[in-house]
CSV table of C-alpha atoms in Angstrom, one decimal:
chain,number,residue,atom,x,y,z
A,15,MET,CA,-42.9,36.8,53.3
A,16,THR,CA,-41.7,38.3,56.6
A,17,SER,CA,-39.3,35.4,57.1
A,18,PHE,CA,-37.2,33.2,54.8
A,19,TYR,CA,-38.3,29.7,53.6
A,20,TRP,CA,-35.7,28.0,55.7
A,21,GLU,CA,-36.9,29.7,58.9
A,22,ARG,CA,-40.6,28.9,58.1
A,23,HIS,CA,-39.7,25.3,57.1
A,24,PRO,CA,-36.4,24.4,58.7
A,25,ASP,CA,-36.9,20.7,57.9
A,26,GLY,CA,-38.7,21.5,54.6
A,27,PRO,CA,-37.5,20.1,51.2
A,28,PHE,CA,-34.5,21.8,49.8
A,29,ALA,CA,-34.2,24.2,52.8
A,30,THR,CA,-30.4,24.0,52.8
A,31,LEU,CA,-30.2,24.5,49.0
A,32,ILE,CA,-32.4,27.6,49.1
A,33,ALA,CA,-30.6,29.0,52.2
A,34,VAL,CA,-27.1,28.6,50.8
A,35,ALA,CA,-28.0,29.9,47.4
A,36,THR,CA,-29.6,32.9,48.9
A,37,THR,CA,-26.7,33.6,51.2
A,38,TYR,CA,-24.1,33.6,48.5
A,39,LEU,CA,-26.0,34.4,45.3
A,40,HIS,CA,-28.7,37.0,46.1
A,41,PRO,CA,-28.1,40.0,43.9
A,42,GLU,CA,-27.7,42.3,46.9
A,43,ASN,CA,-24.8,40.3,48.3
A,44,TYR,CA,-23.6,38.2,45.3
A,45,ASP,CA,-20.3,36.3,45.9
A,46,ILE,CA,-20.0,33.2,43.7
A,47,ASP,CA,-16.3,33.0,44.4
A,48,ALA,CA,-16.9,32.5,48.1
A,49,LEU,CA,-19.4,29.7,47.3
A,50,LYS,CA,-16.8,28.1,45.0
A,51,ARG,CA,-14.3,28.1,47.9
A,52,LEU,CA,-16.9,26.7,50.3
A,53,VAL,CA,-17.9,23.7,48.1
A,54,LYS,CA,-14.3,22.5,48.3
A,55,ARG,CA,-14.6,22.2,52.0
A,56,GLN,CA,-15.1,18.6,53.0
A,57,ASP,CA,-15.5,19.5,56.7
A,58,VAL,CA,-18.6,21.6,56.4
A,59,GLN,CA,-21.7,19.3,56.7
A,60,GLU,CA,-24.0,22.0,55.4
A,61,ILE,CA,-22.3,22.1,52.1
A,62,GLN,CA,-22.5,18.4,51.6
A,63,VAL,CA,-26.3,18.6,52.2
A,64,PHE,CA,-26.3,21.5,49.7
A,65,LYS,CA,-24.7,19.5,47.0
A,66,SER,CA,-27.0,16.6,47.6
A,67,GLU,CA,-30.1,18.8,47.4
A,68,LEU,CA,-28.8,20.6,44.3
A,69,ARG,CA,-28.3,17.2,42.7
A,70,GLU,CA,-31.9,16.1,43.7
A,71,ALA,CA,-33.3,19.4,42.4
A,72,LEU,CA,-31.6,19.1,39.1
A,73,ILE,CA,-32.9,15.6,38.6
A,74,ASP,CA,-36.4,16.7,39.2
A,75,PRO,CA,-37.0,20.5,39.6
A,76,SER,CA,-40.7,19.9,40.0
A,77,ARG,CA,-40.0,18.8,43.6
A,78,LEU,CA,-38.9,22.3,44.6
A,79,PRO,CA,-41.4,24.0,46.9
A,80,GLY,CA,-43.4,26.4,44.7
A,81,ASP,CA,-41.6,29.6,43.8
A,82,GLU,CA,-39.5,29.6,47.0
A,83,LEU,CA,-36.1,29.3,45.2
A,84,SER,CA,-36.7,32.0,42.6
A,85,GLU,CA,-38.3,34.4,45.1
A,86,SER,CA,-35.5,33.9,47.6
A,87,VAL,CA,-32.5,33.9,45.2
A,88,GLU,CA,-33.9,36.3,42.6
A,89,TYR,CA,-31.7,34.9,39.9
A,90,ASP,CA,-31.7,36.1,36.2
A,91,ASP,CA,-31.8,32.7,34.6
A,92,GLY,CA,-35.5,32.6,33.8
A,93,SER,CA,-36.3,29.3,35.5
A,94,ASP,CA,-35.3,27.1,38.4
A,95,GLU,CA,-33.9,24.5,36.1
A,96,ALA,CA,-31.8,27.0,34.2
A,97,PHE,CA,-30.4,28.5,37.4
A,98,LEU,CA,-29.7,25.1,38.9
A,99,ARG,CA,-27.9,23.9,35.8
A,100,ARG,CA,-25.7,27.0,35.6
A,101,LEU,CA,-25.0,26.7,39.3
A,102,TRP,CA,-24.0,23.1,39.1
A,103,HIS,CA,-21.7,23.9,36.2
A,104,ASP,CA,-20.1,26.9,38.0
A,105,LEU,CA,-19.5,24.9,41.1
A,106,TYR,CA,-18.8,21.3,40.0
A,107,GLY,CA,-17.8,21.7,36.3
A,108,ASP,CA,-18.3,18.7,34.2
A,109,GLU,CA,-19.1,16.3,37.1
A,110,SER,CA,-22.4,14.7,36.3
A,111,PRO,CA,-25.2,15.6,38.7
A,112,GLU,CA,-26.7,12.2,38.2
A,113,ALA,CA,-23.6,10.5,39.6
A,114,THR,CA,-24.7,7.6,41.8
A,115,GLY,CA,-23.6,7.0,45.3
A,116,ALA,CA,-24.5,8.6,48.6
A,117,PRO,CA,-23.2,12.1,49.2
A,118,PRO,CA,-20.2,12.4,51.5
A,119,ALA,CA,-21.0,12.3,55.1
B,21,MET,CA,-5.9,50.4,71.1
B,22,SER,CA,-6.5,48.7,67.7
B,23,ALA,CA,-6.1,50.5,64.4
B,24,ARG,CA,-9.9,50.7,64.0
B,25,ASP,CA,-10.5,52.3,67.4
B,26,SER,CA,-11.2,55.8,66.3
B,27,LEU,CA,-11.9,57.7,63.1
B,28,GLU,CA,-9.3,60.2,64.2
B,29,MET,CA,-6.6,57.6,64.0
B,30,GLU,CA,-7.8,55.8,60.9
B,31,THR,CA,-9.2,57.6,58.0
B,32,ARG,CA,-10.2,56.2,54.6
B,33,GLU,CA,-6.9,57.3,53.1
B,34,THR,CA,-4.8,55.5,55.7
B,35,ARG,CA,-6.9,52.3,55.2
B,36,ASP,CA,-6.3,52.6,51.4
B,37,ILE,CA,-9.9,51.8,50.6
B,38,PRO,CA,-10.4,52.7,46.9
B,39,ALA,CA,-12.5,55.7,46.2
B,40,PRO,CA,-15.4,55.3,43.7
B,41,ASP,CA,-14.7,55.6,40.0
B,42,VAL,CA,-14.2,59.0,38.6
B,43,PRO,CA,-15.3,61.2,36.8
B,44,ARG,CA,-18.2,61.8,39.0
B,45,GLU,CA,-21.4,63.8,38.5
B,46,GLN,CA,-21.8,67.1,40.1
B,47,THR,CA,-23.2,67.0,43.6
B,48,PRO,CA,-26.4,69.1,44.2
B,49,ALA,CA,-24.3,71.7,46.0
B,50,GLU,CA,-22.2,72.2,42.8
B,51,ILE,CA,-25.1,72.7,40.4
B,52,PRO,CA,-25.7,76.4,39.8
B,53,GLU,CA,-28.9,77.5,41.3
B,54,GLN,CA,-31.6,78.2,38.7
B,55,PRO,CA,-35.4,78.2,38.8
B,56,LEU,CA,-36.9,74.8,39.2
B,57,ARG,CA,-39.1,75.2,36.1
B,58,GLY,CA,-36.1,75.9,34.0
B,59,ARG,CA,-34.2,72.9,35.3
B,60,VAL,CA,-37.0,70.5,34.7
B,61,LEU,CA,-37.8,71.7,31.2
B,62,ASP,CA,-34.3,72.1,30.0
B,63,ASP,CA,-32.4,69.2,31.5
B,64,PRO,CA,-33.5,65.6,30.5
B,65,ASN,CA,-32.0,64.3,33.7
B,66,SER,CA,-34.0,66.7,35.8
B,67,ARG,CA,-37.1,65.8,33.9
B,68,ALA,CA,-36.5,62.2,34.6
B,69,GLU,CA,-35.9,62.9,38.3
B,70,ALA,CA,-39.0,65.0,38.5
B,71,SER,CA,-41.1,62.3,36.7
B,72,ALA,CA,-39.9,59.5,38.9
B,73,GLU,CA,-40.5,61.4,42.1
B,74,SER,CA,-43.9,62.4,40.9
B,75,ARG,CA,-44.8,58.8,40.1
B,76,GLN,CA,-43.6,57.8,43.5
B,77,ARG,CA,-45.7,60.4,45.2
B,78,VAL,CA,-48.8,59.3,43.3
B,79,ASP,CA,-48.5,55.6,42.8
B,80,GLY,CA,-46.3,54.9,45.9
B,81,ASP,CA,-48.4,57.2,48.1
B,82,TRP,CA,-45.2,58.7,49.4
B,83,LYS,CA,-44.2,62.2,50.4
B,84,PRO,CA,-41.0,63.4,52.0
B,85,ARG,CA,-41.2,63.6,55.8
B,86,ARG,CA,-38.8,64.1,58.6
B,87,PHE,CA,-38.1,61.2,60.9
B,88,GLU,CA,-37.8,62.3,64.5
B,89,PRO,CA,-34.6,60.6,65.6
B,90,PRO,CA,-34.2,58.9,69.0
B,91,ARG,CA,-31.1,61.1,69.6
B,92,ALA,CA,-30.3,59.7,73.1
B,93,GLU,CA,-30.6,56.2,71.8
B,94,LEU,CA,-28.4,56.9,68.8
B,95,ALA,CA,-25.8,58.6,71.0
B,96,ARG,CA,-25.6,55.4,73.0
B,97,PHE,CA,-25.0,53.2,69.9
B,98,ALA,CA,-21.6,51.6,69.9
B,99,PRO,CA,-20.4,51.1,66.4
B,100,GLU,CA,-18.0,48.4,67.6
B,101,ARG,CA,-21.1,46.2,68.1
B,102,ALA,CA,-21.4,46.2,64.3
B,103,GLY,CA,-17.6,45.7,63.8
B,104,LEU,CA,-17.2,49.4,63.0
B,105,PRO,CA,-14.6,51.8,64.4
B,106,ALA,CA,-15.6,53.8,67.5
B,107,THR,CA,-16.7,57.2,66.3
B,108,SER,CA,-17.4,60.5,68.2
B,109,VAL,CA,-19.7,63.2,67.1
B,110,ASP,CA,-16.7,65.5,66.4
B,111,SER,CA,-14.8,62.8,64.5
B,112,ALA,CA,-17.9,62.0,62.4
B,113,ALA,CA,-18.2,65.7,61.4
B,114,GLN,CA,-14.5,65.7,60.4
B,115,TYR,CA,-14.9,62.5,58.5
B,116,VAL,CA,-17.8,63.8,56.5
B,117,ALA,CA,-16.0,67.1,55.7
B,118,GLU,CA,-12.9,65.2,54.5
B,119,HIS,CA,-14.6,62.6,52.3
B,120,ARG,CA,-17.8,64.3,51.0
B,121,ASP,CA,-16.2,65.2,47.6
B,122,SER,CA,-15.2,61.6,46.8
B,123,ARG,CA,-18.2,60.0,48.6
B,124,PRO,CA,-21.2,62.1,47.7
B,125,TRP,CA,-23.6,60.0,49.7
B,126,LEU,CA,-22.1,61.6,52.8
B,127,ALA,CA,-23.9,64.9,51.8
B,128,VAL,CA,-27.1,63.6,53.4
B,129,ALA,CA,-25.2,63.8,56.7
B,130,ASP,CA,-25.9,67.5,56.6
B,131,THR,CA,-29.6,66.9,57.1
B,132,ALA,CA,-29.2,64.3,59.8
B,133,SER,CA,-28.9,64.8,63.5
B,134,PRO,CA,-25.4,64.9,65.0
B,135,GLU,CA,-26.0,61.5,66.5
B,136,GLY,CA,-27.3,60.2,63.2
B,137,ARG,CA,-24.3,61.6,61.4
B,138,ARG,CA,-22.0,59.7,63.8
B,139,VAL,CA,-23.7,56.4,62.9
B,140,LEU,CA,-23.5,57.2,59.2
B,141,ALA,CA,-19.8,58.1,59.4
B,142,ALA,CA,-19.1,54.9,61.2
B,143,MET,CA,-21.0,52.9,58.6
B,144,ASP,CA,-19.1,54.6,55.8
B,145,SER,CA,-15.8,53.7,57.4
B,146,GLY,CA,-16.7,50.0,57.2
B,147,ASP,CA,-17.0,47.8,54.2
B,148,GLY,CA,-20.8,47.6,54.1
B,149,HIS,CA,-22.7,49.3,51.3
B,150,GLY,CA,-26.3,49.6,52.6
B,151,HIS,CA,-26.1,53.3,53.1
B,152,ILE,CA,-24.7,53.8,49.6
B,153,ARG,CA,-27.5,51.9,47.8
B,154,HIS,CA,-30.5,52.1,50.1
B,155,GLU,CA,-30.4,55.5,51.8
B,156,GLY,CA,-32.2,58.7,50.7
B,157,TRP,CA,-29.3,60.0,48.7
B,158,VAL,CA,-30.4,57.5,46.0
B,159,THR,CA,-33.0,59.4,44.1
B,160,GLU,CA,-36.3,57.9,42.9
B,161,GLU,CA,-35.0,58.0,39.3
B,162,ALA,CA,-31.7,56.3,40.4
B,163,ASN,CA,-33.7,53.5,42.0
B,164,ARG,CA,-36.0,53.2,39.0
B,165,ARG,CA,-33.0,52.9,36.7
B,166,ARG,CA,-31.3,50.5,39.1
B,167,VAL,CA,-34.1,47.9,39.0
B,168,ALA,CA,-35.1,48.5,35.3
B,169,CYS,CA,-31.6,48.8,33.8
B,170,ARG,CA,-29.3,47.5,36.6
B,171,GLU,CA,-27.5,50.8,36.9
B,172,ASP,CA,-25.6,51.0,40.1
B,173,PRO,CA,-26.4,54.2,42.0
B,174,ALA,CA,-23.0,53.9,43.8
B,175,GLN,CA,-21.3,54.0,40.4
B,176,LEU,CA,-20.1,57.7,40.0
B,177,ASP,CA,-18.7,57.3,36.5
B,178,PRO,CA,-21.8,57.9,34.3
B,179,GLU,CA,-20.5,55.8,31.4
B,180,LYS,CA,-19.8,52.8,33.6
B,181,ARG,CA,-23.1,53.3,35.3
B,182,SER,CA,-25.0,53.3,32.0
B,183,LEU,CA,-23.2,50.1,31.1
B,184,GLY,CA,-24.2,48.4,34.3
B,185,VAL,CA,-20.7,48.2,35.9
B,186,ASP,CA,-20.8,47.6,39.7
B,187,ALA,CA,-19.0,50.2,41.8
B,188,VAL,CA,-18.7,48.2,45.1
B,189,ARG,CA,-17.4,44.8,44.1
B,190,GLN,CA,-13.6,44.7,44.1
B,191,ASN,CA,-13.2,43.7,40.5
B,192,GLY,CA,-16.2,45.6,39.1
B,193,GLY,CA,-18.2,43.3,36.9
B,194,PRO,CA,-21.9,43.5,36.2
B,195,HIS,CA,-24.1,45.2,38.8
B,196,ARG,CA,-26.8,43.0,40.1
B,197,CYS,CA,-30.3,43.8,41.3
B,198,GLY,CA,-33.3,41.7,42.3
B,199,SER,CA,-36.9,42.5,41.5
B,200,THR,CA,-37.0,45.5,43.8
B,201,ALA,CA,-34.8,48.5,44.4
B,202,SER,CA,-35.6,50.3,47.6
B,203,ARG,CA,-34.4,52.9,50.1
B,204,ILE,CA,-35.1,54.4,53.5
B,205,ALA,CA,-35.5,58.0,52.4
B,206,ASP,CA,-34.5,59.8,55.6
B,207,PRO,CA,-30.9,59.6,56.9
B,208,ASP,CA,-32.0,59.5,60.6
B,209,ALA,CA,-34.6,56.8,59.9
B,210,PHE,CA,-31.9,54.8,58.0
B,211,VAL,CA,-29.3,54.9,60.8
B,212,THR,CA,-32.0,54.2,63.4
B,213,ALA,CA,-33.0,51.1,61.6
B,214,PHE,CA,-29.3,50.1,61.4
B,215,ALA,CA,-28.5,50.8,65.0
B,216,ARG,CA,-31.6,49.0,66.3
B,217,GLY,CA,-31.1,46.2,63.8
B,218,VAL,CA,-27.6,45.5,65.0
B,219,GLU,CA,-29.0,44.9,68.5
B,220,HIS,CA,-31.8,42.6,67.2
B,221,PRO,CA,-31.3,39.0,68.5
B,222,LYS,CA,-31.4,37.5,65.0
B,223,VAL,CA,-28.8,40.0,63.8
B,224,ARG,CA,-26.6,39.6,66.9
B,225,GLU,CA,-26.7,35.8,66.4
B,226,ALA,CA,-25.4,36.3,62.8
B,227,LEU,CA,-22.7,38.9,63.8
B,228,ASN,CA,-21.6,36.7,66.7
B,229,MET,CA,-21.2,33.5,64.7
B,230,PRO,CA,-17.7,32.0,65.1
B,231,PHE,CA,-15.7,33.3,62.2
B,232,ASP,CA,-14.9,31.0,59.3
B,233,PRO,CA,-13.1,32.5,56.3
B,234,ASP,CA,-15.4,30.6,53.9
B,235,LEU,CA,-18.8,30.8,55.7
B,236,ALA,CA,-21.2,33.7,55.8
B,237,PRO,CA,-24.2,34.0,58.2
B,238,ARG,CA,-27.6,33.6,56.6
B,239,ALA,CA,-29.6,36.7,55.9
B,240,VAL,CA,-32.1,38.0,58.4
B,241,LYS,CA,-35.4,39.8,58.1
B,242,VAL,CA,-36.7,42.1,60.8
B,243,PRO,CA,-40.1,43.8,60.5
B,244,ILE,CA,-39.8,47.5,59.7
B,245,ALA,CA,-42.2,48.2,62.6
B,246,ASP,CA,-39.8,46.7,65.0
B,247,LEU,CA,-37.0,48.9,64.0
B,248,LEU,CA,-38.7,52.2,63.3
B,249,ASP,CA,-41.9,53.8,64.7
B,250,PRO,CA,-45.3,52.3,63.7
B,251,GLU,CA,-45.3,54.6,60.7
B,252,GLY,CA,-41.8,53.6,59.8
B,253,HIS,CA,-42.9,52.1,56.5
B,254,ARG,CA,-43.7,55.6,55.3
B,255,TYR,CA,-40.0,56.5,55.1
B,256,CYS,CA,-39.4,53.6,52.7
B,257,THR,CA,-39.8,53.8,48.9
B,258,GLY,CA,-39.0,51.4,46.1
B,259,TRP,CA,-39.4,50.4,42.5
B,260,ARG,CA,-40.4,47.0,41.3
B,261,LEU,CA,-39.7,45.4,38.0
B,262,GLN,CA,-42.8,44.9,35.9
B,263,PRO,CA,-43.5,41.2,35.2
B,264,VAL,CA,-43.2,39.9,31.6
B,265,ASP,CA,-46.0,37.6,30.5
B,266,GLY,CA,-47.1,37.5,34.1
B,267,SER,CA,-43.8,36.2,35.3
B,268,MET,CA,-41.1,38.0,37.4
B,269,ASN,CA,-38.7,35.2,36.5
B,270,ALA,CA,-39.2,36.1,32.8
B,271,ALA,CA,-38.9,39.8,33.7
B,272,ARG,CA,-35.5,39.4,35.3
B,273,LYS,CA,-34.3,37.2,32.4
B,274,ASN,CA,-35.6,39.8,29.9
B,275,ARG,CA,-33.7,42.5,31.8
B,276,ASP,CA,-30.5,40.4,31.8
B,277,SER,CA,-30.8,40.0,28.0
B,278,TRP,CA,-31.5,43.7,27.5
B,279,ASN,CA,-28.5,44.7,29.6
B,280,ALA,CA,-26.2,42.2,27.9
B,281,ALA,CA,-27.1,43.6,24.5
B,282,ARG,CA,-26.5,47.2,25.7
B,283,ALA,CA,-23.1,46.3,27.3
B,284,GLU,CA,-22.0,44.7,24.0
B,285,GLY,CA,-23.2,47.6,21.9
B,286,ARG,CA,-26.0,45.6,20.2
B,287,LYS,CA,-29.6,46.6,19.7
B,288,PRO,CA,-31.6,44.7,22.3
B,289,ASP,CA,-34.0,42.2,20.7
B,290,VAL,CA,-36.2,42.1,23.9
B,291,PRO,CA,-38.5,44.7,25.3
B,292,GLU,CA,-37.0,47.5,27.4
B,293,PRO,CA,-37.5,46.6,31.1
B,294,LYS,CA,-40.0,48.7,33.0
B,295,ALA,CA,-40.5,49.4,36.7
B,296,SER,CA,-43.2,50.8,38.8
B,297,PRO,CA,-43.3,52.3,42.3
B,298,VAL,CA,-43.9,49.9,45.2
B,299,ARG,CA,-47.4,50.7,46.5
B,300,THR,CA,-46.6,50.4,50.2
B,301,PHE,CA,-44.1,49.0,52.6
B,302,GLU,CA,-46.6,48.6,55.3
B,303,GLY,CA,-46.1,45.2,57.0
B,304,GLY,CA,-42.7,44.9,55.2
B,305,VAL,CA,-39.3,44.0,56.6
B,306,ILE,CA,-35.7,45.2,56.6
B,307,THR,CA,-33.4,42.5,55.3
B,308,PHE,CA,-29.8,42.3,56.7
B,309,MET,CA,-27.1,40.5,54.8
B,310,PHE,CA,-23.6,39.8,56.0
B,311,SER,CA,-20.1,39.6,54.8
B,312,ARG,CA,-16.7,38.4,56.1
B,313,ASN,CA,-14.1,40.8,57.4
B,314,GLU,CA,-11.1,38.6,56.8
B,315,ILE,CA,-8.7,41.1,58.3
B,316,GLU,CA,-10.6,41.5,61.6
B,317,LYS,CA,-11.8,37.9,61.4
B,318,ARG,CA,-15.4,38.8,62.1
B,319,TYR,CA,-18.7,39.3,60.3
B,320,GLU,CA,-20.2,42.6,59.3
B,321,VAL,CA,-23.5,43.9,57.9
B,322,ALA,CA,-22.8,43.9,54.2
B,323,THR,CA,-26.1,45.7,53.4
B,324,MET,CA,-29.6,46.3,54.7
B,325,TYR,CA,-32.7,47.3,52.7
B,326,PRO,CA,-36.4,47.5,53.1
B,327,GLU,CA,-38.7,44.9,51.3
B,328,PRO,CA,-42.4,45.2,50.9
B,329,LEU,CA,-44.8,42.4,51.8
B,330,PRO,CA,-45.0,39.8,49.0
B,331,GLY,CA,-48.0,40.4,46.9
B,332,VAL,CA,-47.9,44.2,47.3
B,333,HIS,CA,-47.9,44.9,43.6
B,334,PRO,CA,-47.1,48.3,42.1
B,335,LYS,CA,-50.1,50.3,41.1
B,336,MET,CA,-50.1,50.5,37.3
B,337,THR,CA,-52.2,52.3,34.8
B,338,SER,CA,-54.1,50.1,32.4
B,339,SER,CA,-51.6,50.8,29.6
B,340,GLU,CA,-48.8,49.6,31.8
B,341,PHE,CA,-50.2,46.2,32.6
B,342,PRO,CA,-48.0,43.6,31.0
B,343,ARG,CA,-49.6,40.9,29.0
B,344,GLY,CA,-50.9,38.1,31.2
B,345,GLU,CA,-50.6,40.1,34.5
B,346,VAL,CA,-53.8,39.8,36.5
């Protein structure tokens, strides 16, 4: 594509998840430590949306749009599901992704 | 005047930026001159280099060509616009002379225009690594090995390079690479793409984003044709990982397993990753990625690299087609 998924579909499903993951985890500019710091910020609305979308994607990876996540992030995990599980664990440890309750505003 | 206002006032030594790992390989200028035929036949490295370049010429439809630099435009480029120190033609020449031994990618400055050399020196004095991994000093074989084996062309220690140790990240760690390793093969074409890219509205928006120590601007893609001349894609080459069982996801995972085994001294139990030349970059983009400069409290271009259009698969001989690949 000549543009990113989140530019083509700014309101598309999982646009924030794919944008944030690409920004911090693409192999050409990988910085998981920066993302770990960012997810602790309660004042960044985008990161709250990111966590919510990551949780939704983990619960049902089939809802992700085609190959957009893997083609954008270019992870080495082999599948969207494996990547998402690793990412959740790296960022949120043992917290259950299936925890109920609305994401923080 | 700030500390980054001129290269005369602030060299790499004074900024205490670590030099790449040593020992390093010989630069081309240090290799004793000998007939090409002898070098190719006797030296496995030279054979590999010659093979990769030959494959790129045939399968990637590429041949070396000189880019005609827009010298007046490059002379007007203000490195400060990219968060880089102001640099004159003279200070750039001095910078290259001072640092070429420890930073061999600067050798390409010899073939660039004086104005292009100025931009290259300014880039090298910043923290970005685009010119180290995606400019023409990276050979075809180095790019092939980068995408197939995750060997970092910026890693000057051969042992660390073969083990996949990253040379740019502060704490080393494994080098990472996506499905493609690419370059803009001419130094003037590379710096022209950078200088024009920095003024592109999408890139400016990213660089001008209010600084937050935890946030990074999203990456930006700009068509190659917008940054170079209409034939700009012809200055780009790349290698793409071959799919495994028809899947690029599986190919990257396979490569990860293969590299992990090598790094741990085990015999890999997965097939050796393979790569093929990208057939064409026509219609492709230059991707810009950004990083935080926490000292200056602003954003910089972390890297830039050409990407082919999706679906532009490498040309492969029938024996190279992976199982399941259509």
